[in-house]
Amino acid sequence: MRPLLGPAAVLVRQLPHGAGLPLPSYATAGSAGLDLAAAVEAPIELAPGSRALVPTGIAIALPPGYEAQVRPRSGLAARHGLTVLNSPGTVDSDYRGEVAVILINLGQAPFRVERGLRIAQLVIAPVTMARLYAVAELPGSSRGEGGFGSTGSDVTSADGPA
């Protein structure tokens, strides 16, 4: 039995082209993500540098206050350079269409996506809704406007600070 801190009931509909594929599932008791399988009718050949929108054959209904994040699988990334282009992809709680994965091949060799291959992970997470306030100025901070590698780095390059 998986201990749950805040169980989220997620409804899953298997689409016709997903028939015969397993529903998303946790690989181990400690897994944070549910494995998503490719619901392709024919294999997709991803050349190095190319991308494809890969169907999963499922649609989901998340409870209000939750999102699903589509994330890469570490093994595919480490061994083949295959990753999720818009990682993490966000599935909103009011979306009812098919969950799809934008895969990109950053590796050196072509990669073949076949039916049933576990291509990504789906992480269900709570969402905090923010209330925004328009202001003329922001309060100061010790960091200020430093960004893009400005913290903890004394290294400089020919172009200036890193």
Short mmCIF file of C-alpha atoms in Angstrom, two decimals:
data_model
loop_
_atom_site.label_atom_id
_atom_site.label_comp_id
_atom_site.label_asym_id
_atom_site.label_seq_id
_atom_site.Cartn_x
_atom_site.Cartn_y
_atom_site.Cartn_z
CA MET A 1 0.00 0.00 0.00
CA ARG A 2 1.37 3.41 -1.01
CA PRO A 3 1.34 5.97 1.80
CA LEU A 4 -0.24 9.14 0.48
CA LEU A 5 0.12 12.59 1.98
CA GLY A 6 -2.78 14.05 0.06
CA PRO A 7 -4.53 11.57 -2.19
CA ALA A 8 -5.69 13.05 -5.46
CA ALA A 9 -8.35 11.09 -7.31
CA VAL A 10 -7.43 11.24 -11.00
CA LEU A 11 -9.86 9.88 -13.58
CA VAL A 12 -8.21 8.22 -16.60
CA ARG A 13 -9.90 7.52 -19.93
CA GLN A 14 -8.14 5.18 -22.32
CA LEU A 15 -8.62 6.40 -25.89
CA PRO A 16 -9.23 3.97 -28.76
CA HIS A 17 -5.64 4.15 -30.07
CA GLY A 18 -4.37 3.43 -26.54
CA ALA A 19 -6.21 0.10 -26.31
CA GLY A 20 -3.99 -2.70 -25.10
CA LEU A 21 -1.44 -0.38 -23.49
CA PRO A 22 -1.04 -0.25 -19.72
CA LEU A 23 -2.53 2.69 -17.87
CA PRO A 24 0.04 5.02 -16.30
CA SER A 25 1.51 3.42 -13.20
CA TYR A 26 4.13 3.95 -10.52
CA ALA A 27 7.13 1.66 -11.12
CA THR A 28 7.98 1.40 -7.40
CA ALA A 29 6.38 2.26 -4.08
CA GLY A 30 8.61 5.34 -3.86
CA SER A 31 8.14 6.60 -7.43
CA ALA A 32 6.98 10.20 -7.79
CA GLY A 33 5.96 9.85 -11.43
CA LEU A 34 3.60 7.57 -13.30
CA ASP A 35 5.15 6.05 -16.43
CA LEU A 36 3.53 7.13 -19.72
CA ALA A 37 3.63 4.81 -22.73
CA ALA A 38 3.77 5.78 -26.41
CA ALA A 39 0.45 5.08 -28.15
CA VAL A 40 1.86 5.29 -31.67
CA GLU A 41 0.25 3.24 -34.44
CA ALA A 42 3.58 2.96 -36.28
CA PRO A 43 7.11 3.55 -34.96
CA ILE A 44 8.42 7.12 -35.05
CA GLU A 45 12.06 7.59 -36.06
CA LEU A 46 13.56 10.61 -34.31
CA ALA A 47 16.70 11.81 -36.05
CA PRO A 48 19.25 13.72 -33.95
CA GLY A 49 17.90 17.22 -33.35
CA SER A 50 14.34 16.35 -34.37
CA ARG A 51 11.21 16.37 -32.25
CA ALA A 52 7.78 14.75 -32.36
CA LEU A 53 4.47 15.03 -30.55
CA VAL A 54 3.92 11.51 -29.23
CA PRO A 55 0.41 10.43 -28.17
CA THR A 56 -0.13 8.50 -24.93
CA GLY A 57 -3.62 7.21 -25.66
CA ILE A 58 -5.05 8.63 -22.43
CA ALA A 59 -7.03 11.64 -21.27
CA ILE A 60 -7.28 12.58 -17.60
CA ALA A 61 -9.48 14.60 -15.27
CA LEU A 62 -7.55 16.12 -12.40
CA PRO A 63 -9.26 17.43 -9.28
CA PRO A 64 -9.38 21.22 -8.90
CA GLY A 65 -6.19 22.54 -7.33
CA TYR A 66 -3.93 19.99 -9.05
CA GLU A 67 -1.82 19.83 -12.19
CA ALA A 68 0.03 17.03 -13.93
CA GLN A 69 3.63 17.60 -14.98
CA VAL A 70 5.04 15.69 -17.96
CA ARG A 71 8.72 15.05 -17.25
CA PRO A 72 11.56 13.16 -18.95
CA ARG A 73 12.64 9.66 -17.99
CA SER A 74 16.22 9.78 -16.75
CA GLY A 75 17.26 6.53 -18.45
CA LEU A 76 16.18 7.71 -21.91
CA ALA A 77 17.96 11.02 -21.36
CA ALA A 78 21.19 9.46 -20.06
CA ARG A 79 21.45 6.63 -22.58
CA HIS A 80 19.96 8.19 -25.71
CA GLY A 81 19.71 11.96 -25.24
CA LEU A 82 15.92 11.75 -25.49
CA THR A 83 14.04 14.29 -23.37
CA VAL A 84 10.79 16.22 -23.06
CA LEU A 85 11.22 19.50 -24.94
CA ASN A 86 8.95 21.67 -22.79
CA SER A 87 9.91 20.00 -19.53
CA PRO A 88 7.97 19.99 -17.42
CA GLY A 89 4.94 20.08 -19.64
CA THR A 90 1.85 21.18 -17.73
CA VAL A 91 -1.56 19.52 -17.88
CA ASP A 92 -4.13 21.85 -16.31
CA SER A 93 -6.97 20.51 -14.16
CA ASP A 94 -9.60 21.69 -16.65
CA TYR A 95 -7.96 20.10 -19.74
CA ARG A 96 -9.74 17.01 -21.04
CA GLY A 97 -7.85 16.22 -24.25
CA GLU A 98 -5.21 13.59 -24.83
CA VAL A 99 -2.01 13.80 -22.82
CA ALA A 100 0.80 14.02 -25.38
CA VAL A 101 4.57 14.30 -25.00
CA ILE A 102 6.88 16.53 -27.04
CA LEU A 103 10.01 14.38 -27.35
CA ILE A 104 13.29 15.71 -28.74
CA ASN A 105 16.36 13.69 -29.64
CA LEU A 106 19.43 15.53 -28.36
CA GLY A 107 21.57 12.43 -28.86
CA GLN A 108 24.00 11.57 -31.65
CA ALA A 109 22.04 8.65 -33.14
CA PRO A 110 18.49 8.22 -34.45
CA PHE A 111 16.01 6.92 -31.87
CA ARG A 112 12.98 4.77 -32.62
CA VAL A 113 9.83 5.33 -30.55
CA GLU A 114 7.75 2.15 -30.64
CA ARG A 115 4.29 1.41 -29.32
CA GLY A 116 4.31 0.80 -25.57
CA LEU A 117 7.73 2.37 -24.93
CA ARG A 118 7.72 4.26 -21.63
CA ILE A 119 8.52 7.76 -22.89
CA ALA A 120 7.89 10.12 -19.96
CA GLN A 121 6.64 10.45 -16.41
CA LEU A 122 3.46 12.11 -15.18
CA VAL A 123 3.78 13.78 -11.77
CA ILE A 124 0.57 14.90 -10.06
CA ALA A 125 1.15 18.03 -7.97
CA PRO A 126 -0.88 20.60 -6.04
CA VAL A 127 -1.09 24.10 -7.51
CA THR A 128 -0.88 27.34 -5.57
CA MET A 129 -2.94 30.07 -7.16
CA ALA A 130 -1.28 33.47 -6.80
CA ARG A 131 -2.94 36.84 -6.42
CA LEU A 132 -0.94 39.48 -8.33
CA TYR A 133 -0.71 43.11 -7.30
CA ALA A 134 0.47 45.79 -9.73
CA VAL A 135 3.01 48.12 -8.07
CA ALA A 136 5.22 50.96 -9.25
CA GLU A 137 8.30 49.54 -7.50
CA LEU A 138 9.32 46.27 -5.89
CA PRO A 139 10.82 46.06 -2.41
CA GLY A 140 14.60 45.74 -2.34
CA SER A 141 16.49 42.51 -1.67
CA SER A 142 20.10 41.55 -1.07
CA ARG A 143 20.21 39.97 -4.53
CA GLY A 144 18.67 42.84 -6.44
CA GLU A 145 18.38 42.27 -10.18
CA GLY A 146 21.24 39.78 -10.48
CA GLY A 147 20.29 36.72 -12.48
CA PHE A 148 21.44 34.21 -15.07
CA GLY A 149 24.42 32.84 -13.19
CA SER A 150 25.07 35.89 -11.01
CA THR A 151 25.01 34.08 -7.66
CA GLY A 152 27.97 32.18 -6.25
CA SER A 153 30.25 32.79 -9.20
CA ASP A 154 33.52 34.70 -9.26
CA VAL A 155 34.46 33.25 -12.64
CA THR A 156 34.87 35.67 -15.50
CA SER A 157 35.10 35.04 -19.20
CA ALA A 158 36.27 37.11 -22.13
CA ASP A 159 32.76 38.56 -22.21
CA GLY A 160 32.72 39.56 -18.53
CA PRO A 161 31.35 37.91 -15.39
CA ALA A 162 29.77 34.50 -15.81
#
